[in-house]
C-alpha cells in the first residue's frame, strides 16, 4: 500500500488518478513513462498570460456572471461559527441497483450523472436553508484540453455557480439550468480568478476514478482518497468507481 500526503498546491484529484496510471505504465515497461506530458511550469506561464488579458471573453463572462449573482451566504441548520471546529466525513457507496437507477433517471432527462447529482445537491441545500438563491462552488478539473489530460499538478479550480430555485420549479427546469451553468463554467474555467471573489462555503465535485489496473501480476487501484482545494464548510464529492458511485 502506497500512502501519499501532498499539499493542495502540488496536485488535484485528477493528478492522483493520473499518478496511478503513470505508475502502472512504468511498472509494465520497467522504465520511465515514455509519453510526454505538459509540465506544470508551461501551464502556469500560459495561465498567467491569460489572466493578464484585461478584456478577454472569458474574464468578461465571469465578471458578468458574478456581478448578477447573490452575495448571500448559505446558512445551514445547526451551523455554528467556529472556524477551528473539527470537520467530519460521511461516506456512503450507492448499491449497484441505486447506481443503475441514477443512470437511468439521468438518461431519461438527457443529462449526465454529474448534472443530475448537482441538481439534487442544490435541491437539498435549498430545503435545508430555505434560501432560494445561493452560490455553490463547482470543482472544474482544469483539463479541457487534451494536452493536459495526463498532466500532474494543480490544474483544478473551484468556480462559483449561482443556484436559483423557487417553489413551482420543475426538476426538469432545474436540470436545464444546472446543465447550462456547468457547461459554460467549464468552457471558461481557465479565466476565473479566485482572488477576486473569494472561497465558497459549499462545494460539489464529481470525479471518475480509474478502473483497477493489472500489470505484471501487480494490481493498481485507489483504495481511498481525500482532497480539498479550498476551505469549506460543506463539500460533496461524488466519485464514480466502476459500477457504483461513492
XYZ file of C-alpha atoms in Angstrom:
246
model
C 0.000 0.000 0.000
C 1.357 3.411 -1.012
C 0.189 6.302 1.174
C 0.711 9.833 -0.163
C 0.152 13.066 1.730
C 0.617 16.098 -0.502
C -0.037 19.840 -0.166
C -3.059 21.044 -2.130
C -0.732 23.289 -4.172
C 1.023 20.206 -5.583
C -1.842 18.247 -7.111
C -5.568 17.826 -7.513
C -7.929 14.853 -7.765
C -7.200 14.193 -11.444
C -3.456 14.264 -10.712
C -3.885 11.436 -8.204
C -5.760 9.427 -10.828
C -3.078 10.148 -13.430
C -0.355 9.154 -10.984
C -1.889 5.687 -10.660
C -1.860 5.308 -14.451
C 1.753 6.556 -14.659
C 2.856 4.068 -12.005
C 1.105 1.174 -13.735
C 2.622 2.036 -17.129
C 6.098 2.452 -15.631
C 5.839 -0.887 -13.843
C 4.683 -2.589 -17.038
C 7.644 -1.341 -19.085
C 10.190 -1.419 -16.232
C 11.254 2.098 -17.197
C 10.013 5.665 -17.076
C 6.762 6.705 -18.718
C 7.618 7.309 -22.373
C 4.625 9.570 -23.042
C 5.494 13.264 -22.937
C 3.081 15.353 -20.901
C 2.720 19.084 -20.396
C 4.789 20.320 -17.461
C 3.080 22.446 -14.830
C 5.527 25.309 -15.409
C 4.364 25.555 -19.035
C 0.736 25.627 -17.900
C 1.320 28.248 -15.184
C 3.057 30.579 -17.642
C 0.142 30.277 -20.086
C -2.352 30.785 -17.245
C -0.542 33.945 -16.094
C -0.616 35.393 -19.611
C -4.307 34.565 -19.937
C -5.286 36.225 -16.664
C -3.319 39.345 -17.547
C -5.594 39.949 -20.546
C -7.995 42.547 -19.206
C -10.690 42.240 -21.873
C -10.687 38.522 -22.673
C -14.103 36.988 -23.395
C -13.719 34.567 -20.503
C -12.881 37.222 -17.898
C -15.743 39.403 -19.079
C -18.139 36.455 -18.804
C -17.070 35.757 -15.196
C -17.384 39.430 -14.309
C -20.972 39.484 -15.592
C -21.816 36.124 -14.012
C -20.561 37.057 -10.551
C -21.935 40.614 -10.697
C -25.516 39.413 -11.136
C -25.230 36.673 -8.561
C -26.368 36.550 -4.977
C -23.857 37.522 -2.278
C -25.918 35.909 0.470
C -24.019 33.275 2.403
C -25.721 29.911 2.651
C -26.736 29.340 6.270
C -27.387 25.738 7.206
C -29.393 24.342 10.144
C -27.405 23.953 13.387
C -24.477 25.796 11.798
C -22.006 27.248 14.282
C -19.424 29.930 13.553
C -16.419 28.015 14.852
C -13.505 28.215 12.353
C -11.382 25.742 14.310
C -14.108 23.160 14.777
C -13.188 19.646 13.636
C -14.761 18.509 10.375
C -16.310 15.108 9.973
C -16.530 12.862 6.924
C -19.559 10.784 5.999
C -19.032 8.191 3.291
C -21.678 6.136 1.519
C -21.474 3.891 -1.518
C -24.545 3.507 -3.709
C -25.584 -0.060 -4.370
C -25.492 -1.418 -7.908
C -29.287 -1.091 -8.095
C -29.176 2.526 -6.889
C -26.420 3.400 -9.369
C -28.398 1.801 -12.190
C -31.471 3.806 -11.187
C -29.398 7.015 -11.089
C -28.018 6.422 -14.579
C -31.491 5.574 -15.897
C -33.091 8.726 -14.467
C -30.270 10.918 -15.788
C -30.510 9.285 -19.214
C -34.282 9.800 -19.328
C -33.712 13.523 -18.721
C -30.946 13.650 -21.322
C -28.366 14.768 -18.747
C -25.163 13.365 -17.295
C -24.991 11.780 -13.849
C -22.831 14.716 -12.700
C -25.507 17.281 -13.643
C -28.249 15.132 -12.094
C -26.379 14.813 -8.787
C -25.517 18.532 -8.654
C -29.186 19.406 -9.192
C -30.139 17.057 -6.336
C -27.474 18.709 -4.152
C -28.920 22.156 -4.869
C -32.446 20.971 -4.010
C -31.221 19.563 -0.685
C -29.371 22.802 0.157
C -32.466 24.819 -0.766
C -34.696 22.741 1.506
C -32.243 22.847 4.411
C -31.515 26.582 4.198
C -34.856 27.852 2.844
C -32.791 30.201 0.625
C -33.881 30.430 -2.995
C -30.586 31.910 -4.220
C -27.097 30.887 -3.158
C -23.677 30.017 -4.536
C -22.232 26.521 -4.880
C -18.535 26.049 -5.540
C -18.205 23.772 -8.566
C -14.896 21.952 -8.998
C -13.632 22.043 -12.612
C -10.715 19.728 -13.388
C -8.804 22.314 -15.471
C -8.122 19.746 -18.162
C -10.460 20.602 -21.009
C -7.523 20.491 -23.428
C -6.275 17.060 -24.466
C -2.643 18.057 -23.817
C -3.457 18.470 -20.116
C -5.469 15.283 -19.615
C -2.492 13.236 -18.398
C -0.602 16.006 -16.588
C 0.300 16.191 -12.910
C -0.161 19.362 -10.878
C -2.778 21.757 -9.551
C -4.981 22.459 -12.572
C -8.420 22.267 -10.935
C -10.388 25.319 -9.826
C -13.428 25.881 -7.668
C -15.686 28.248 -9.610
C -18.918 29.853 -8.316
C -22.223 28.627 -9.721
C -25.362 30.597 -8.986
C -28.245 28.422 -7.803
C -31.745 29.843 -8.223
C -34.647 27.717 -7.064
C -38.273 28.545 -6.436
C -41.465 26.814 -5.418
C -43.214 25.509 -8.507
C -40.000 24.995 -10.483
C -39.892 21.528 -12.018
C -36.865 19.309 -11.600
C -36.556 19.204 -15.387
C -36.230 23.019 -15.434
C -33.587 22.872 -12.724
C -31.634 20.243 -14.650
C -31.599 22.510 -17.694
C -30.390 25.432 -15.583
C -27.619 23.362 -13.974
C -26.522 21.850 -17.301
C -26.192 25.286 -18.907
C -24.309 26.721 -15.922
C -21.817 23.852 -15.672
C -21.180 23.745 -19.427
C -20.410 27.469 -19.592
C -18.335 27.418 -16.400
C -16.280 24.510 -17.759
C -15.722 26.345 -21.033
C -14.367 29.468 -19.275
C -12.794 27.862 -16.202
C -9.224 28.908 -17.000
C -10.294 32.583 -16.994
C -11.723 32.566 -13.469
C -9.726 34.442 -10.818
C -10.383 33.112 -7.336
C -8.745 36.161 -5.713
C -11.497 38.454 -6.995
C -14.392 36.600 -5.395
C -13.024 34.522 -2.524
C -13.776 30.980 -1.432
C -17.147 29.270 -1.477
C -18.637 27.748 1.678
C -20.452 24.870 -0.018
C -18.913 22.828 -2.827
C -19.618 19.996 -5.264
C -17.210 17.726 -7.129
C -17.819 14.803 -9.480
C -14.963 12.529 -10.478
C -14.451 9.210 -12.220
C -11.759 7.070 -10.646
C -9.616 4.927 -12.943
C -10.512 1.262 -13.174
C -8.327 -1.302 -11.446
C -5.155 -1.812 -13.499
C -3.077 -5.015 -13.507
C 0.483 -5.092 -14.799
C 2.964 -7.969 -14.455
C 0.894 -9.581 -11.717
C 0.522 -6.381 -9.674
C -2.806 -4.572 -9.282
C -3.015 -0.772 -9.136
C -6.109 0.940 -7.766
C -7.162 3.806 -5.480
C -8.326 2.498 -2.125
C -9.225 5.849 -0.600
C -8.569 9.497 -1.321
C -9.339 12.859 0.201
C -8.573 16.199 -1.391
C -9.521 19.812 -0.775
C -8.629 22.844 -2.891
C -10.106 25.467 -0.583
C -11.519 25.964 2.883
C -15.185 24.939 3.007
C -17.955 24.243 5.474
C -19.712 21.566 3.414
C -18.347 19.618 0.470
C -19.978 16.816 -1.527
C -17.759 14.585 -3.644
C -19.395 12.026 -5.931
C -16.870 9.533 -7.276
C -17.757 7.031 -9.984
C -15.982 3.811 -9.042
C -16.581 1.287 -11.829
C -20.235 0.187 -11.378
C -21.067 2.275 -8.320
C -20.951 5.837 -7.014
C -19.190 6.699 -3.779
